[in-house]
Short mmCIF file of C-alpha atoms in Angstrom, two decimals:
data_model
loop_
_atom_site.label_atom_id
_atom_site.label_comp_id
_atom_site.label_asym_id
_atom_site.label_seq_id
_atom_site.Cartn_x
_atom_site.Cartn_y
_atom_site.Cartn_z
CA MET H 1 -21.35 -29.08 -10.74
CA LEU H 2 -18.36 -30.35 -8.59
CA SER H 3 -15.20 -31.48 -10.34
CA ALA H 4 -14.30 -35.15 -10.25
CA LYS H 5 -11.21 -34.17 -8.19
CA VAL H 6 -13.24 -33.76 -5.07
CA SER H 7 -15.31 -37.01 -5.40
CA THR H 8 -12.85 -38.89 -3.07
CA LEU H 9 -13.48 -36.26 -0.06
CA CYS H 10 -15.18 -37.38 3.02
CA GLU H 11 -18.50 -35.99 4.03
CA GLU H 12 -16.82 -33.42 6.38
CA ASP H 13 -14.25 -32.33 3.98
CA LEU H 14 -16.91 -32.10 1.13
CA SER H 15 -19.17 -29.95 3.31
CA ARG H 16 -16.17 -27.39 3.85
CA TYR H 17 -15.39 -27.59 0.22
CA ARG H 18 -18.82 -26.32 -0.57
CA ASP H 19 -18.76 -23.81 2.06
CA LYS H 20 -15.37 -22.44 0.60
CA ILE H 21 -16.75 -22.16 -3.12
CA ALA H 22 -19.95 -20.50 -1.84
CA VAL H 23 -18.42 -17.19 -2.60
CA LEU H 24 -18.24 -18.13 -6.22
CA GLY H 25 -21.98 -19.10 -6.25
CA GLY H 26 -21.16 -22.65 -5.87
CA GLU H 27 -18.82 -22.81 -8.85
CA ASP H 28 -16.07 -25.25 -8.61
CA PRO H 29 -12.58 -23.54 -9.11
CA TYR H 30 -11.49 -26.66 -10.99
CA ASN H 31 -14.09 -26.13 -13.62
CA LEU H 32 -13.37 -22.56 -14.42
CA GLN H 33 -11.65 -21.16 -17.33
CA CYS H 34 -8.32 -19.44 -16.16
CA ASP H 35 -5.59 -17.54 -17.98
CA ALA H 36 -2.11 -16.79 -17.22
CA ASN H 37 -2.55 -12.96 -17.35
CA GLU H 38 -5.35 -12.84 -14.85
CA LEU H 39 -3.57 -13.09 -11.44
CA PRO H 40 -3.58 -10.63 -8.30
CA LEU H 41 -0.70 -8.68 -7.58
CA THR H 42 -1.58 -8.23 -3.92
CA VAL H 43 0.04 -11.44 -2.36
CA ASP H 44 3.22 -10.58 -0.33
CA TYR H 45 5.31 -12.38 2.29
CA ASP H 46 3.26 -10.97 5.10
CA MET H 47 0.05 -12.31 3.69
CA ILE H 48 1.60 -15.69 3.12
CA LEU H 49 2.93 -15.88 6.77
CA CYS H 50 -0.40 -14.75 8.23
CA TYR H 51 -2.30 -17.50 6.11
CA LEU H 52 -0.01 -20.31 6.67
CA LEU H 53 0.26 -19.79 10.49
CA ASN H 54 -2.72 -17.94 11.58
CA THR H 55 -5.63 -19.22 9.53
CA LEU H 56 -8.04 -21.03 11.80
CA SER H 57 -8.81 -24.68 11.36
CA PHE H 58 -12.48 -25.40 10.55
CA GLN H 59 -12.45 -28.49 12.72
CA SER H 60 -10.79 -26.96 15.89
CA ASN H 61 -10.98 -23.31 15.29
CA GLU H 62 -7.34 -23.13 16.34
CA PRO H 63 -4.59 -21.56 14.21
CA LEU H 64 -3.11 -24.18 11.82
CA ARG H 65 0.51 -22.91 12.44
CA ASN H 66 1.86 -24.70 9.47
CA ARG H 67 5.52 -23.79 9.66
CA LYS H 68 6.64 -26.46 7.47
CA SER H 69 4.88 -24.86 4.36
CA LEU H 70 6.92 -21.68 4.99
CA ASP H 71 9.82 -23.65 3.53
CA SER H 72 7.91 -23.99 0.35
CA TYR H 73 9.68 -21.04 -1.29
CA LYS H 74 12.50 -23.55 -2.03
CA ASN H 75 10.11 -25.73 -4.22
CA PHE H 76 9.18 -22.49 -6.02
CA GLU H 77 13.06 -21.61 -6.45
CA ARG H 78 13.75 -25.11 -7.64
CA GLY H 79 11.21 -24.82 -10.47
CA PHE H 80 8.47 -27.25 -9.13
CA VAL H 81 5.68 -24.70 -9.78
CA LYS H 82 4.90 -25.38 -13.43
CA GLU H 83 1.84 -23.72 -14.03
CA VAL H 84 -0.08 -20.62 -12.48
CA LYS H 85 -3.38 -19.38 -14.06
CA GLY H 86 -6.27 -17.41 -12.73
CA CYS H 87 -9.53 -15.68 -13.36
CA LYS H 88 -11.59 -13.01 -11.51
CA CYS H 89 -15.28 -13.36 -10.17
CA ASP H 90 -16.36 -10.09 -8.89
CA GLN H 91 -13.74 -9.21 -6.09
CA ILE H 92 -12.50 -12.67 -5.78
CA PHE H 93 -9.50 -13.97 -7.77
CA VAL H 94 -9.39 -17.70 -8.37
CA VAL H 95 -5.75 -18.78 -8.88
CA ARG H 96 -4.95 -22.31 -10.11
CA GLY H 97 -1.50 -23.91 -10.01
CA LYS H 98 0.25 -27.29 -10.96
CA VAL H 99 3.20 -28.04 -8.41
CA LEU H 100 5.31 -31.18 -8.78
CA HIS H 101 5.59 -33.33 -5.75
CA SER H 102 8.92 -32.81 -4.04
CA MET H 103 9.62 -36.63 -3.37
CA ARG H 104 7.73 -37.97 -6.42
CA VAL H 105 8.81 -35.84 -9.36
CA ASN H 106 7.64 -38.36 -12.06
CA ASP H 107 4.07 -38.31 -10.78
CA PRO H 108 1.57 -36.05 -12.30
CA ALA H 109 1.74 -32.66 -10.73
CA ALA H 110 -0.66 -31.84 -7.74
CA GLU H 111 -3.36 -29.36 -8.91
CA CYS H 112 -4.45 -26.60 -6.41
CA TRP H 113 -6.68 -23.47 -6.23
CA ILE H 114 -6.64 -20.43 -4.09
CA LEU H 115 -9.16 -17.78 -3.47
CA ILE H 116 -7.92 -14.22 -2.89
CA GLN H 117 -10.34 -11.33 -2.09
CA ASN H 118 -9.10 -8.01 -3.53
CA GLU H 119 -10.45 -4.71 -2.41
CA SER H 120 -9.59 -1.04 -2.75
CA VAL H 121 -8.79 0.74 0.56
CA ASP H 122 -7.78 4.44 0.31
CA GLY H 123 -6.95 3.93 -3.27
CA HIS H 124 -4.68 0.96 -2.57
CA ASP H 125 -5.40 -2.55 -3.83
CA VAL H 126 -5.18 -4.88 -0.60
CA GLY H 127 -6.18 -8.60 -0.35
CA GLU H 128 -6.50 -11.56 1.67
CA ILE H 129 -6.19 -15.44 1.03
CA ARG H 130 -9.76 -16.61 1.92
CA SER H 131 -9.24 -20.35 1.31
CA ALA H 132 -7.41 -22.86 -0.74
CA HIS H 133 -7.65 -26.65 -1.85
CA CYS H 134 -5.23 -29.11 -3.23
CA ASP H 135 -5.78 -32.64 -4.68
CA CYS H 136 -2.85 -33.93 -2.80
CA THR H 137 -3.18 -36.07 0.31
CA ALA H 138 -2.83 -33.06 2.56
CA GLY H 139 -4.88 -30.78 0.45
CA ALA H 140 -8.08 -30.47 2.39
CA GLY H 141 -5.97 -28.74 5.09
CA GLU H 142 -5.78 -25.85 2.92
CA THR H 143 -2.17 -24.92 3.79
CA CYS H 144 -0.17 -27.81 2.09
CA SER H 145 3.17 -27.36 0.47
CA HIS H 146 1.88 -27.02 -3.01
CA VAL H 147 -0.64 -24.29 -2.17
CA ALA H 148 2.30 -22.36 -0.42
CA ALA H 149 4.56 -22.83 -3.50
CA VAL H 150 1.86 -21.07 -5.57
CA LEU H 151 1.53 -18.37 -3.12
CA TYR H 152 5.30 -17.77 -3.30
CA ALA H 153 5.04 -17.76 -7.21
CA LEU H 154 2.34 -14.89 -6.78
CA SER H 155 4.55 -12.87 -4.40
CA TYR H 156 7.43 -13.28 -6.81
CA ALA H 157 5.18 -11.85 -9.70
CA ARG H 158 4.01 -9.07 -7.49
CA GLU H 159 7.54 -8.07 -6.65
CA THR H 160 8.70 -8.31 -10.32
CA CYS H 161 5.71 -6.39 -11.70
CA LEU H 162 5.63 -3.58 -9.04
CA GLY H 163 9.46 -3.12 -9.10
CA LYS H 164 9.68 -3.01 -12.82
CA GLN H 165 6.61 -1.07 -13.26
CA ILE H 166 4.97 -3.77 -15.76
CA SER H 167 1.77 -5.63 -16.05
CA VAL H 168 1.33 -9.25 -15.66
CA THR H 169 0.74 -9.71 -19.36
CA GLN H 170 4.26 -8.22 -19.88
CA LEU H 171 5.89 -10.75 -17.70
CA PRO H 172 6.15 -14.10 -19.42
CA ALA H 173 6.28 -17.42 -17.35
CA TYR H 174 7.23 -15.67 -14.19
CA TRP H 175 6.37 -18.68 -11.92
CA CYS H 176 8.98 -20.64 -13.71
CA GLN H 177 11.64 -17.91 -13.25
CA PRO H 178 14.35 -19.73 -11.15
CA SER H 179 16.81 -21.29 -13.47
CA GLY H 180 16.75 -24.67 -11.69
CA SER H 181 14.45 -27.39 -12.94
CA ALA H 182 13.07 -30.38 -11.00
CA HIS H 183 14.14 -32.73 -13.71
CA LYS H 184 17.44 -31.37 -14.72
CA ASN H 185 20.29 -33.42 -13.67
CA LEU H 186 17.98 -35.13 -11.16
CA TYR H 187 19.91 -38.48 -11.26
CA LYS H 188 23.68 -38.58 -11.41
CA PRO H 189 26.39 -41.32 -10.80
CA VAL H 190 27.85 -40.88 -7.33
CA ASP H 191 31.34 -40.36 -8.93
CA GLU H 192 29.77 -37.18 -10.72
CA ILE H 193 28.36 -35.57 -7.88
CA ASP H 194 30.47 -32.55 -6.44
CA PHE H 195 30.07 -32.77 -2.48
CA GLY H 196 32.32 -29.76 -1.93
CA ARG H 197 35.83 -29.52 -0.57
CA SER H 198 36.92 -32.55 1.63
CA VAL H 199 37.83 -31.47 5.07
CA GLN H 200 40.38 -33.62 6.95
CA THR H 201 39.65 -33.92 10.69
CA THR H 202 41.04 -36.00 13.60
CA CYS H 203 38.06 -35.30 15.80
CA GLU H 204 36.36 -38.38 16.83
CA LEU H 205 32.98 -36.70 17.73
CA ARG H 206 30.71 -39.58 17.18
CA ASP H 207 31.92 -41.75 20.18
CA TYR H 208 32.49 -38.69 22.32
CA GLU H 209 30.29 -38.32 25.38
CA LEU H 210 29.71 -34.85 26.89
CA GLY H 211 29.56 -35.95 30.55
CA LYS H 212 28.82 -32.69 31.95
CA THR H 213 26.57 -31.79 34.79
CA GLU H 214 23.93 -29.20 34.57
CA ASP H 215 25.69 -27.06 36.95
CA GLU H 216 28.78 -27.28 34.98
CA LEU H 217 26.90 -26.24 31.80
CA LYS H 218 25.40 -23.24 33.60
CA GLU H 219 28.76 -22.15 34.79
CA LEU H 220 30.00 -22.30 31.00
CA ILE H 221 27.03 -20.34 29.69
CA ASN H 222 27.45 -17.80 32.54
CA ASN H 223 31.17 -17.25 31.84
CA ILE H 224 30.32 -16.71 28.07
CA ALA H 225 27.39 -14.29 28.90
CA ALA H 226 30.05 -12.46 31.28
CA LEU H 227 31.98 -11.64 28.24
CA GLY H 228 28.96 -9.61 26.79
CA GLN H 229 27.93 -12.47 24.48
CA ASP H 230 24.15 -13.28 24.32
CA VAL H 231 23.73 -16.88 24.99
CA ALA H 232 20.45 -18.18 23.33
CA ALA H 233 21.09 -21.72 24.59
CA SER H 234 20.27 -20.45 28.18
CA LYS H 235 16.69 -19.88 27.31
CA ALA H 236 16.40 -23.30 25.80
CA PHE H 237 18.10 -25.45 28.72
CA PHE H 238 17.19 -23.67 31.94
CA ASP H 239 13.81 -22.65 33.45
CA THR H 240 14.99 -19.50 34.50
CA SER H 241 16.14 -16.66 32.10
CA ASP H 242 19.73 -16.11 31.43
CA GLY H 243 20.67 -19.46 32.94
CA CYS H 244 19.92 -19.15 36.63
CA ASP H 245 19.26 -15.35 37.79
CA PRO H 246 16.32 -15.73 40.10
CA GLU H 247 15.77 -11.94 40.18
CA ASP H 248 15.57 -11.56 36.48
CA TYR H 249 13.30 -14.77 36.12
CA ALA H 250 10.86 -13.15 38.77
CA LYS H 251 10.78 -9.86 36.81
CA ARG H 252 9.93 -11.93 33.48
CA ARG H 253 7.28 -13.81 35.23
CA TYR H 254 5.72 -10.52 36.54
CA ALA H 255 5.64 -9.01 33.14
CA GLU H 256 4.35 -12.01 31.54
CA GLN H 257 1.51 -12.55 34.08
CA TYR H 258 0.50 -8.99 34.97
CA LEU H 259 1.49 -6.81 32.01
CA SER H 260 0.50 -8.84 28.91
CA PHE H 261 -3.12 -8.51 27.44
CA SER H 262 -3.08 -12.12 26.57
CA ASN H 263 -4.22 -12.88 30.10
CA LEU H 264 -7.55 -10.94 29.87
CA PHE H 265 -9.40 -13.57 27.88
CA GLU H 266 -12.77 -14.29 29.56
CA GLU H 267 -14.38 -17.40 27.82
CA HIS H 268 -17.85 -16.73 29.44
CA LEU H 269 -18.24 -13.50 27.14
CA VAL H 270 -17.55 -15.23 23.67
CA SER H 271 -21.29 -15.34 23.09
CA ALA H 272 -21.88 -11.98 24.43
CA SER H 273 -22.84 -8.93 22.16
CA VAL H 274 -20.04 -6.44 21.16
CA GLU H 275 -21.77 -3.77 23.43
CA GLU H 276 -21.73 -6.04 26.55
CA ILE H 277 -17.94 -6.82 25.86
CA ILE H 278 -17.09 -3.16 25.40
CA ASP H 279 -18.83 -2.46 28.79
CA ARG H 280 -16.69 -5.16 30.26
CA ALA H 281 -13.63 -3.75 28.84
CA LYS H 282 -14.36 -0.22 30.49
CA GLU H 283 -14.19 -1.97 33.91
CA ILE H 284 -10.68 -3.31 33.20
CA VAL H 285 -7.52 -1.33 34.15
CA TRP H 286 -5.47 -1.16 31.08
CA THR H 287 -2.94 1.22 32.40
CA LEU H 288 0.83 0.61 33.21
CA THR H 289 2.96 2.36 35.74
CA GLU H 290 6.07 4.30 34.50
CA GLU H 291 8.12 1.56 36.39
CA ASP H 292 6.31 -1.24 34.53
CA CYS H 293 6.89 0.53 31.26
CA GLU H 294 10.75 0.73 32.12
CA LEU H 295 10.86 -2.83 33.30
CA VAL H 296 9.22 -3.95 29.76
CA GLU H 297 11.78 -2.15 27.67
CA GLU H 298 14.61 -3.34 29.71
CA LEU H 299 13.44 -7.17 29.52
CA THR H 300 12.63 -7.06 25.89
CA ARG H 301 15.80 -5.76 24.21
CA ASP H 302 16.26 -9.05 22.41
CA GLN H 303 13.04 -8.26 20.45
CA SER H 304 11.85 -11.12 18.23
CA SER H 305 14.35 -13.53 19.68
CA ASP H 306 12.80 -13.32 23.13
CA PRO H 307 9.08 -14.94 23.54
CA LEU H 308 8.32 -12.13 26.17
CA TRP H 309 8.51 -9.78 23.42
CA PHE H 310 5.71 -11.20 21.49
CA LYS H 311 3.57 -11.65 24.63
CA LEU H 312 3.68 -8.14 25.64
CA ARG H 313 2.95 -6.91 22.03
CA TYR H 314 -0.13 -9.17 21.95
CA GLY H 315 -3.32 -6.93 21.53
CA ARG H 316 -1.38 -3.75 21.61
CA ILE H 317 -1.42 -1.43 18.44
CA THR H 318 2.34 -1.50 17.58
CA ALA H 319 4.27 0.95 15.37
CA SER H 320 4.20 -1.36 12.50
CA THR H 321 0.50 -1.72 12.47
CA PHE H 322 -0.32 1.84 13.56
CA GLY H 323 -1.04 3.05 9.76
CA ARG H 324 -3.37 0.15 9.10
CA SER H 325 -5.34 0.47 12.54
CA VAL H 326 -6.21 4.11 11.77
CA LYS H 327 -7.34 3.25 8.27
CA THR H 328 -9.48 0.26 8.86
CA LYS H 329 -13.21 0.80 9.53
CA ILE H 330 -14.25 0.16 13.04
CA SER H 331 -17.61 -0.86 11.79
CA ASN H 332 -16.01 -3.53 9.51
CA PRO H 333 -12.48 -4.07 10.80
CA SER H 334 -9.86 -5.90 8.69
CA THR H 335 -9.65 -9.51 9.63
CA SER H 336 -5.96 -9.93 8.72
CA LEU H 337 -5.09 -6.85 10.82
CA LEU H 338 -6.75 -8.38 13.83
CA LYS H 339 -4.90 -11.68 13.31
CA THR H 340 -1.55 -9.73 13.07
CA ILE H 341 -2.25 -7.87 16.27
CA CYS H 342 -3.88 -10.67 18.25
CA GLY H 343 -2.23 -13.67 16.56
CA SER H 344 0.21 -16.29 17.87
CA ASN H 345 3.86 -15.70 17.94
CA LEU H 346 5.39 -15.77 14.60
CA THR H 347 9.01 -16.61 13.63
CA GLN H 348 9.21 -14.88 10.22
CA GLU H 349 11.81 -17.09 8.22
CA LEU H 350 10.98 -15.87 4.77
CA PRO H 351 13.65 -14.69 2.51
CA ALA H 352 12.94 -10.96 2.57
CA THR H 353 12.75 -11.19 6.41
CA LEU H 354 15.98 -13.22 6.76
CA HIS H 355 17.67 -10.58 4.55
CA GLY H 356 16.47 -7.90 6.75
CA LYS H 357 17.63 -9.50 9.89
CA ARG H 358 21.20 -10.51 8.31
CA ASN H 359 21.80 -6.92 7.37
CA GLU H 360 20.09 -4.78 9.98
CA HIS H 361 23.28 -4.41 11.98
CA LYS H 362 25.12 -3.10 8.99
CA ALA H 363 22.44 -0.42 8.67
CA ILE H 364 22.69 0.51 12.40
CA THR H 365 26.50 0.62 12.07
CA ALA H 366 26.35 3.12 9.42
CA ALA H 367 23.88 5.25 11.13
CA ILE H 368 26.16 5.27 14.23
CA LYS H 369 29.28 6.30 12.03
CA MET H 370 27.12 9.01 10.54
CA PHE H 371 25.92 10.37 13.68
CA GLN H 372 29.31 10.27 15.34
CA SER H 373 30.67 12.28 12.27
CA GLN H 374 28.38 15.10 13.28
CA ASN H 375 30.23 15.59 16.61
CA HIS H 376 27.16 14.98 18.89
CA SER H 377 28.32 15.54 22.51
CA ASN H 378 28.22 12.68 24.84
CA PHE H 379 26.97 10.24 22.43
CA SER H 380 25.75 6.71 23.13
CA SER H 381 23.70 4.23 21.62
CA ARG H 382 21.76 1.08 22.50
CA LYS H 383 19.27 -1.58 21.56
CA SER H 384 15.57 -0.79 22.14
CA GLY H 385 13.08 -2.97 23.82
CA LEU H 386 9.55 -2.86 23.54
CA ILE H 387 8.57 0.77 24.46
CA ILE H 388 5.15 1.39 26.20
CA ASN H 389 4.11 4.96 27.22
CA PRO H 390 1.99 5.31 30.43
CA LEU H 391 0.08 7.75 28.53
CA TYR H 392 -0.84 5.26 25.86
CA PRO H 393 -1.00 1.75 27.52
CA TYR H 394 -2.78 0.53 24.37
CA PHE H 395 0.31 1.25 22.05
CA ALA H 396 3.81 -0.29 21.64
CA ALA H 397 6.82 0.34 19.69
CA SER H 398 10.17 -1.32 19.17
CA PRO H 399 12.74 1.08 17.33
CA ASP H 400 15.77 -0.80 16.04
CA PHE H 401 18.10 1.31 18.09
CA ILE H 402 17.97 4.28 20.47
CA PHE H 403 20.78 7.08 20.07
CA GLU H 404 21.30 9.69 22.99
CA CYS H 405 23.43 12.69 23.26
CA THR H 406 23.42 15.95 25.22
CA CYS H 407 22.54 18.06 22.12
CA CYS H 408 19.50 16.29 20.87
CA ASN H 409 18.47 14.07 23.91
CA LYS H 410 16.98 10.97 22.52
CA VAL H 411 16.61 9.81 18.83
CA VAL H 412 14.92 6.69 17.42
CA VAL H 413 16.39 4.68 14.69
CA GLU H 414 14.38 2.57 12.34
CA ALA H 415 16.28 0.47 9.59
CA LYS H 416 15.16 -1.14 6.41
CA CYS H 417 17.16 -3.28 4.03
CA PRO H 418 15.37 -3.66 0.71
CA PHE H 419 15.36 -7.31 -0.88
CA LYS H 420 17.13 -7.85 -3.81
CA PHE H 421 19.09 -4.49 -4.14
CA GLU H 422 22.56 -6.16 -3.99
CA ASN H 423 23.68 -5.15 -7.69
CA LEU H 424 21.88 -1.79 -7.79
CA SER H 425 23.86 1.49 -7.75
CA ARG H 426 22.80 4.49 -5.48
CA GLU H 427 20.78 5.96 -8.40
CA GLU H 428 19.37 2.79 -9.54
CA GLY H 429 18.11 1.91 -6.03
CA ILE H 430 16.61 5.30 -5.25
CA ASN H 431 14.85 5.22 -8.68
CA SER H 432 13.42 1.87 -7.89
CA LEU H 433 12.22 2.96 -4.46
CA LEU H 434 10.59 6.02 -5.96
CA ASN H 435 8.92 4.21 -8.77
CA ARG H 436 7.12 1.51 -6.52
CA GLN H 437 3.39 1.58 -6.71
CA HIS H 438 3.15 2.73 -3.00
CA PRO H 439 6.66 4.36 -2.52
CA TYR H 440 7.83 4.97 1.03
CA ILE H 441 10.11 7.82 0.04
CA LEU H 442 9.49 10.76 -2.14
CA MET H 443 11.75 13.21 -3.83
CA GLU H 444 11.08 16.93 -3.30
CA SER H 445 11.63 19.51 -6.05
CA ASP H 446 15.26 20.42 -4.50
CA GLY H 447 16.18 16.79 -4.69
CA ASN H 448 15.78 16.18 -0.92
CA ILE H 449 14.53 12.80 -0.15
CA VAL H 450 11.69 12.56 2.48
CA LEU H 451 9.60 9.88 4.00
CA ASN H 452 6.06 9.59 2.42
CA HIS H 453 3.59 10.63 4.98
CA ASN H 454 0.84 8.28 3.67
CA HIS H 455 2.99 5.26 4.07
CA GLU H 456 3.00 2.89 6.79
CA TYR H 457 6.66 3.50 7.71
CA TYR H 458 5.95 7.06 8.46
CA TYR H 459 3.09 6.10 10.84
CA GLN H 460 5.73 3.63 12.32
CA ILE H 461 8.45 5.97 13.20
CA GLN H 462 6.04 8.71 14.35
CA MET H 463 4.57 6.24 16.95
CA GLN H 464 8.26 5.28 17.92
CA ILE H 465 9.11 9.02 18.43
CA PHE H 466 6.23 9.72 20.59
CA LEU H 467 6.13 6.74 22.92
CA ALA H 468 9.97 7.00 23.38
CA ASP H 469 9.57 10.78 24.01
CA ALA H 470 12.38 11.15 21.40
CA SER H 471 13.30 14.66 19.70
CA TYR H 472 13.09 12.97 16.16
CA GLY H 473 13.87 9.91 14.27
CA ILE H 474 16.38 8.57 11.75
CA PHE H 475 14.96 6.15 9.07
CA VAL H 476 17.79 4.20 7.47
CA VAL H 477 17.66 2.50 4.11
CA TRP H 478 20.54 0.16 3.80
CA ALA H 479 21.75 -1.67 0.53
CA SER H 480 25.12 -3.16 -0.55
CA ASN H 481 26.08 -0.16 -2.71
CA PHE H 482 24.19 2.82 -0.89
CA THR H 483 22.62 4.08 2.59
CA LEU H 484 20.07 6.76 2.83
CA PHE H 485 19.56 8.53 6.12
CA ILE H 486 16.03 10.36 6.52
CA LYS H 487 15.56 12.65 9.34
CA VAL H 488 11.92 12.42 10.57
CA THR H 489 10.82 15.28 12.57
CA LYS H 490 8.09 15.15 15.25
CA ASN H 491 4.69 15.87 13.96
CA ALA H 492 2.41 16.75 16.63
CA PRO H 493 -0.69 17.38 14.70
CA PHE H 494 -0.40 14.08 12.87
CA TRP H 495 0.35 12.24 16.06
CA GLU H 496 -2.74 13.77 17.91
CA GLU H 497 -5.28 13.09 14.99
CA ASN H 498 -3.99 9.45 14.50
CA SER H 499 -3.37 8.37 18.14
CA GLU H 500 -7.05 9.38 18.70
CA LYS H 501 -8.22 7.27 15.80
CA ALA H 502 -6.16 4.28 17.01
CA THR H 503 -7.31 4.64 20.59
CA LEU H 504 -11.05 4.41 19.30
CA PHE H 505 -10.02 1.36 17.07
CA PHE H 506 -8.64 -0.28 20.26
CA GLU H 507 -11.64 0.42 22.51
CA ASN H 508 -14.10 -0.77 20.11
CA VAL H 509 -12.43 -3.37 18.25
CA LEU H 510 -9.22 -4.67 19.87
CA ALA H 511 -10.80 -4.78 23.47
CA PRO H 512 -13.49 -7.13 22.53
CA GLU H 513 -11.21 -9.26 20.52
CA ILE H 514 -8.69 -9.46 23.40
CA ILE H 515 -11.45 -10.17 26.03
CA ALA H 516 -13.70 -12.44 24.10
CA LYS H 517 -12.18 -13.22 20.57
CA HIS H 518 -15.34 -11.54 19.26
CA TYR H 519 -14.16 -11.26 15.71
CA THR H 520 -11.98 -14.05 14.92
CA SER H 521 -13.87 -16.77 16.75
CA THR H 522 -17.18 -16.01 15.08
CA ASP H 523 -15.92 -14.19 12.01
CA LYS H 524 -18.57 -11.67 12.31
CA ASN H 525 -18.52 -8.15 10.99
CA THR H 526 -15.06 -8.54 9.68
CA ASN H 527 -13.63 -7.13 6.42
CA LYS H 528 -11.59 -9.56 4.50
CA ASP H 529 -8.99 -7.09 3.19
#
């Protein structure tokens, strides 16, 4: 029996609602008994990002790309999430939440539910957000701000529980953790509001007209660029990259049109069988010349700041997805993995991601100083673009930096900046990393810290080493009060075994997805992990 909360849905939305709850045997989540101690600990920032941006609309079958809901972590931080409860039905967690309306805090809270499927893969609990609903105006769209705020509450619970090695039952009222309250000091007289320090200025900007021609603006931006500064405005204001360099523009157009897998889609194959699509894939020339690979690396050194970087990553197994690609079943591949590899361009503006972006240069600076202190001869360093090796055209890697010297040849550098480690000492930080449920560092009996060979970060840096033809890699863990430098040696047996598995995954799963969207358009034979 359906709840009265869905009685106002139109016929199309009601049909979709029934489809969503079919995995619960038709039970309406609003009618289930839920408890605050029965919640999943698998929701993380990446899962939220993938769900809000890459979930396909049941109407258009296109990604929803709800970027606005990404900002809902602010509503969680402000204390708008008033209740989160859950229950488990087989492998499905039903999570219900109550969230205040951001513009109408005196109205009754919006009530939403989220279905999260949990499975165990290689002994690790993984999950996927299957669907959601909210009784707010936009709730039938499944990605409203209230749903997103509850997801951020679950992510916070996961981070807190795993970081402190405690269970959900030991963590009271974690969704209300932020100290701010939506009702506290909501209304104040203007004379009691602190608007910050008043700044005196004589600039009359409101009535000022720029009055510059496009040629003058181009000259200004080119002059700034000549000083070695990256001018992001050039990509926004002008049709050609870096303002007006025709040669560079031609190179970028060539790479976009002929080197990206996103141009290989063949609509007439959408209804074909996977065997037919694989046969077609064998006829396609996937290889790149050495000159093409060098061009790609040179053009994409801005990495995520450059749309071309995303286009050339599309469909390729990148270093960050290498571990998941070799572990998923070819006969039943992970839907979330496919969406990550063949999804739309994502701009990750989540707190943990922003923290990493803000501090990555500090980690790299520390690594450069460490390397220089070891007296490497003829040392140089530079940013790395997207590295594709002619021997492995299906793969791609983007190390954070490349070091080169006469004695070591080439070294790849990968930096990680753990979130919320600002106040931890070196010992506390290392213990926190070691005590995670799935730690990426391990301590040997002699006290030496190494990278966990079973963790995705190890897979990531091994792919970087082999695609870049580097001698070894340096894995940097940077926090405010300590920095770890972990040397990762080249592991040929590991690479041989896992690159072969990844190649099979590409040929049998990714190629059909690239050519015909075989999995995400039909949602057939996919594993909801």
